[in-house]
Short mmCIF file of C-alpha atoms in Angstrom, two decimals:
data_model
loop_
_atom_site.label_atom_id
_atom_site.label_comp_id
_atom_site.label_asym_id
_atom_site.label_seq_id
_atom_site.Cartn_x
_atom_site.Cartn_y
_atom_site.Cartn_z
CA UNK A 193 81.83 117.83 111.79
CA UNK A 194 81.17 119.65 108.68
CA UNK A 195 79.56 117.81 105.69
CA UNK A 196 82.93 118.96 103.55
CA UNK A 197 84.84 117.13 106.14
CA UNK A 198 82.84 114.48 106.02
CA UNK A 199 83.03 114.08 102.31
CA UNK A 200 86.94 114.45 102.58
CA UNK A 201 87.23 111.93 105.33
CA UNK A 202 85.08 109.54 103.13
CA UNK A 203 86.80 110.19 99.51
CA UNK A 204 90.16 109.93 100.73
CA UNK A 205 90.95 107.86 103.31
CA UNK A 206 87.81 105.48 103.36
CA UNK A 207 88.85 105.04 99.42
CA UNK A 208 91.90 103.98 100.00
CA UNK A 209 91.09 101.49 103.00
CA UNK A 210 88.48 99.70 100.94
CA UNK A 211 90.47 99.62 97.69
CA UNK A 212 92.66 96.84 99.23
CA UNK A 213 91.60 95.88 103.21
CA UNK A 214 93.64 92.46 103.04
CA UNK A 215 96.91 94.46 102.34
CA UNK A 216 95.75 96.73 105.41
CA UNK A 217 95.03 93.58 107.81
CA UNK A 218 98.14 91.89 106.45
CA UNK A 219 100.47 95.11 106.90
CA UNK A 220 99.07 94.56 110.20
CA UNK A 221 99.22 90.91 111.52
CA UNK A 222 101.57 89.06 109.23
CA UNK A 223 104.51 90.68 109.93
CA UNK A 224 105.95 89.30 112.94
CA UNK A 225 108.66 91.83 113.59
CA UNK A 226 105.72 94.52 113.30
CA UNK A 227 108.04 97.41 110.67
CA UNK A 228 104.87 97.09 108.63
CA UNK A 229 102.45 97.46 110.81
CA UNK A 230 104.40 100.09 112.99
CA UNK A 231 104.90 101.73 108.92
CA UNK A 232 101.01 101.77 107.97
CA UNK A 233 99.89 103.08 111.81
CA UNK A 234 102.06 105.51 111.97
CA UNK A 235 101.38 106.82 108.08
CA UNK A 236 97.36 106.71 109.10
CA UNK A 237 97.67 107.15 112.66
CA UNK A 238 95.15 109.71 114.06
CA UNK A 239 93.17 110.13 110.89
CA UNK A 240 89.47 109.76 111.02
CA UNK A 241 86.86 107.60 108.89
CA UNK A 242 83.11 107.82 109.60
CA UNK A 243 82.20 104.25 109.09
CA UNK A 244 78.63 103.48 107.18
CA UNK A 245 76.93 102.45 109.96
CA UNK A 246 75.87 102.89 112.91
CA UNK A 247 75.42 106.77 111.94
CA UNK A 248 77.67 109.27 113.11
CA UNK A 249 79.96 106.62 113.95
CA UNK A 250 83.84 108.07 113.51
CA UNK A 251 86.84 105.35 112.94
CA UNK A 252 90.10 107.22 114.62
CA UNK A 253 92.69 105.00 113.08
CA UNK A 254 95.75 104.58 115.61
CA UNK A 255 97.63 101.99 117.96
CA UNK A 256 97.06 101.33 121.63
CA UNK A 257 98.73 104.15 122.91
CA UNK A 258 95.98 106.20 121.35
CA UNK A 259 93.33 104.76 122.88
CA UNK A 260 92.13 105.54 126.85
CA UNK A 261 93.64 101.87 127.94
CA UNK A 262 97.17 102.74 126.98
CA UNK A 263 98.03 102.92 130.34
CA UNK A 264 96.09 99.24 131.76
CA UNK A 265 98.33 96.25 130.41
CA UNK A 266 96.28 93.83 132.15
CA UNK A 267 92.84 94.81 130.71
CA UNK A 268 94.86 94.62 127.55
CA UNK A 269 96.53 91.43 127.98
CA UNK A 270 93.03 89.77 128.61
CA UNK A 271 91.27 90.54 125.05
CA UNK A 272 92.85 87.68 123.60
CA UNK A 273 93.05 85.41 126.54
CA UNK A 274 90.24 85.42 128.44
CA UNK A 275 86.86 86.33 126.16
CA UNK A 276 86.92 84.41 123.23
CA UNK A 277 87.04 80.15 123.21
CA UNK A 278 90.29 79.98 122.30
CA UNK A 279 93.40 82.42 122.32
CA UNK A 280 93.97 84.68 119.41
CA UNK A 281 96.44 87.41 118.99
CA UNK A 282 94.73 90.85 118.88
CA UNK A 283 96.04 94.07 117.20
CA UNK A 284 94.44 97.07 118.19
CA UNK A 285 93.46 99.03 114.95
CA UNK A 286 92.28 102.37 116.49
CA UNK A 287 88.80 103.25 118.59
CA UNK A 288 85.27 104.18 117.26
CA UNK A 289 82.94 107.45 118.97
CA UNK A 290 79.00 107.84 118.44
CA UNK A 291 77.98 104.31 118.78
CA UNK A 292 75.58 103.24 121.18
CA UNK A 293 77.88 101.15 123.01
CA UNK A 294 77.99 101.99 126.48
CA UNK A 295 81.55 103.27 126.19
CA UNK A 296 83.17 106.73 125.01
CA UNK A 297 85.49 104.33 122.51
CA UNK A 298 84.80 101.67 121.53
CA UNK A 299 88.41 100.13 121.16
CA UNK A 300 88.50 98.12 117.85
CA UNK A 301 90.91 95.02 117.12
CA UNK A 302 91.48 92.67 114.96
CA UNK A 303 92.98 89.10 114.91
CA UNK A 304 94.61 86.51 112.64
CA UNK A 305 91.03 85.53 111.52
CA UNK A 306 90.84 88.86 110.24
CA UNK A 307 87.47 89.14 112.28
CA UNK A 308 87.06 92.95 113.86
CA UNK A 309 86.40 92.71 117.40
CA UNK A 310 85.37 95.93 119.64
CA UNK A 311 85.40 96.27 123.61
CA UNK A 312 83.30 98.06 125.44
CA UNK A 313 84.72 98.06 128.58
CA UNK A 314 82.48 94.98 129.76
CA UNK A 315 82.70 92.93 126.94
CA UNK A 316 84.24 92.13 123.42
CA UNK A 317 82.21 92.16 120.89
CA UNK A 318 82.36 90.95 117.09
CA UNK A 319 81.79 93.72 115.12
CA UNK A 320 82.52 92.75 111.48
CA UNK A 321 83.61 89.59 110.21
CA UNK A 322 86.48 91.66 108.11
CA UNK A 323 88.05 95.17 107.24
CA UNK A 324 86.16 94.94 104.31
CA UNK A 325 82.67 94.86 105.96
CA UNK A 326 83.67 97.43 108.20
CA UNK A 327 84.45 99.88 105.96
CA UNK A 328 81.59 99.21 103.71
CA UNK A 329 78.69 97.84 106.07
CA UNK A 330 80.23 99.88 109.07
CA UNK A 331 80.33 97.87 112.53
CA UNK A 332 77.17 96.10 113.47
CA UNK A 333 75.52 97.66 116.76
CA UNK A 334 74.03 95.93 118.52
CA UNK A 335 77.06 93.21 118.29
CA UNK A 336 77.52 89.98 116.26
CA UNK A 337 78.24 88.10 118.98
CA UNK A 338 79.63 89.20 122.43
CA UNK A 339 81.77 87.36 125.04
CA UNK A 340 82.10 88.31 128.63
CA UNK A 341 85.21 87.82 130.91
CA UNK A 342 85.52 84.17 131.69
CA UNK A 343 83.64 82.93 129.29
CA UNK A 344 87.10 81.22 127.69
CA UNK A 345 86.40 79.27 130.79
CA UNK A 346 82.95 78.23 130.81
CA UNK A 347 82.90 74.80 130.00
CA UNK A 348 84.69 73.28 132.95
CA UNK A 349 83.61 69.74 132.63
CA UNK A 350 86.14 67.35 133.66
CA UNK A 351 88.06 69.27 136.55
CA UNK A 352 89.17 67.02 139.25
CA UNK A 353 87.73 67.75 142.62
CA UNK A 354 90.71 69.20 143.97
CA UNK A 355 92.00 71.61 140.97
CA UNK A 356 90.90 74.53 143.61
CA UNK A 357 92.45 73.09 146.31
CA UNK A 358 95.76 71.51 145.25
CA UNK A 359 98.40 71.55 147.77
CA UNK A 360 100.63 68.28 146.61
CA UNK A 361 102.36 66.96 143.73
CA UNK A 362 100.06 64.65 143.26
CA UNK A 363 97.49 66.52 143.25
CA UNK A 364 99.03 68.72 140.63
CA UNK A 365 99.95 66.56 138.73
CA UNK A 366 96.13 65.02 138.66
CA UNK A 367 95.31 68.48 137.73
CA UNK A 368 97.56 69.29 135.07
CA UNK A 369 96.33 65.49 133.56
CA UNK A 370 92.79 66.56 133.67
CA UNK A 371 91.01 67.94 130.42
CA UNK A 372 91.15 71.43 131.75
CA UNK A 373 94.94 71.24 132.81
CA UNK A 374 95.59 70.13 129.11
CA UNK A 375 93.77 73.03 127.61
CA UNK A 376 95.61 75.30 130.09
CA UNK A 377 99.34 73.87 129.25
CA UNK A 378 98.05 74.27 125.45
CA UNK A 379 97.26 77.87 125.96
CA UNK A 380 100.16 78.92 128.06
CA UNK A 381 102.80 77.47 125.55
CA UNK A 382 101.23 78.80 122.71
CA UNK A 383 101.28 82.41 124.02
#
């Protein structure tokens, strides 16, 4: 891109963003019938905000659809589920280019916490600890933290013996008794 592009991108849209990120992340997640967030994405949708760091890094603001997993539910369904230690609800904010992550985007969410979390295709990553420090520290590269598929599941102390092998009530019902089973039940009514 041109630098005059550039500039515009930055005095414009970045201005705006950082003036007030917690009405952006709230627009976003605290509105549980979504008109808010469906409002701001489709008012910003598709615009484009080079982000402080890493260099040459490009925010493309938009929803799911936009991004090149609009089309794998599953993959989707698994950000919040199965990476992090605990389940969190995950709005997808839009997808960054030019980073060395070994991805073409970088698909960038963000959660109740109001932490910014970015996949890779591998791996999520924590890549700002807010809005704020995304738009004014950009996203860090290499990655806060990162958490690999399963690893919601790594501490499996305290499974009974047969948890892989269950075949009668009673051995379900040991199961669903067993720290793990608890955790599970937890998890599955809470979604």
């Amino acid at each position: 891109m041109k630098q005059g592009k550039k500039e515009k991108l930055k005095g414009e849209t970045l201005l705006a963003v950082r003036k007030n990120p917690n009405l952006w992340i709230n627009s976003l997640l605290l509105n549980p019938k979504g008109s808010n967030a469906e409002d701001f994405m489709s008012s910003k949708r598709g615009e484009s905000v080079f982000l402080p760091r890493p260099d040459g890094a490009v925010l493309t603001i938009g929803p799911l659809e936009d991004t090149e997993y609009k089309d794998r539910p599953t993959v989707v369904n698994g950000w919040g589920k199965f990476y992090l230690p605990n389940i969190t609800k995950m709005k997808v904010i839009g997808y960054v280019e030019g980073t060395s992550y070994p991805c073409d985007q970088l698909v960038l969410m963000t959660c109740e916490e109001k932490k910014v979390y970015g996949f890779d295709g591998e791996e999520l990553h924590l890549v700002a600890f807010s809005l704020d420090q995304m738009f004014t520290k950009g996203i860090a590269d290499p990655a806060l933290q990162s958490y690999y598929y399963g690893e919601a599941f790594k501490d499996m102390s305290g499974i009974p013996n047969n948890v892989f092998y269950a075949q009668s009530e009673e051995d379900w019902e040991e199961v669903k008794q067993s720290p793990v089973g608890k955790i599970q039940k937890q998890r599955w009514v809470s979604v």
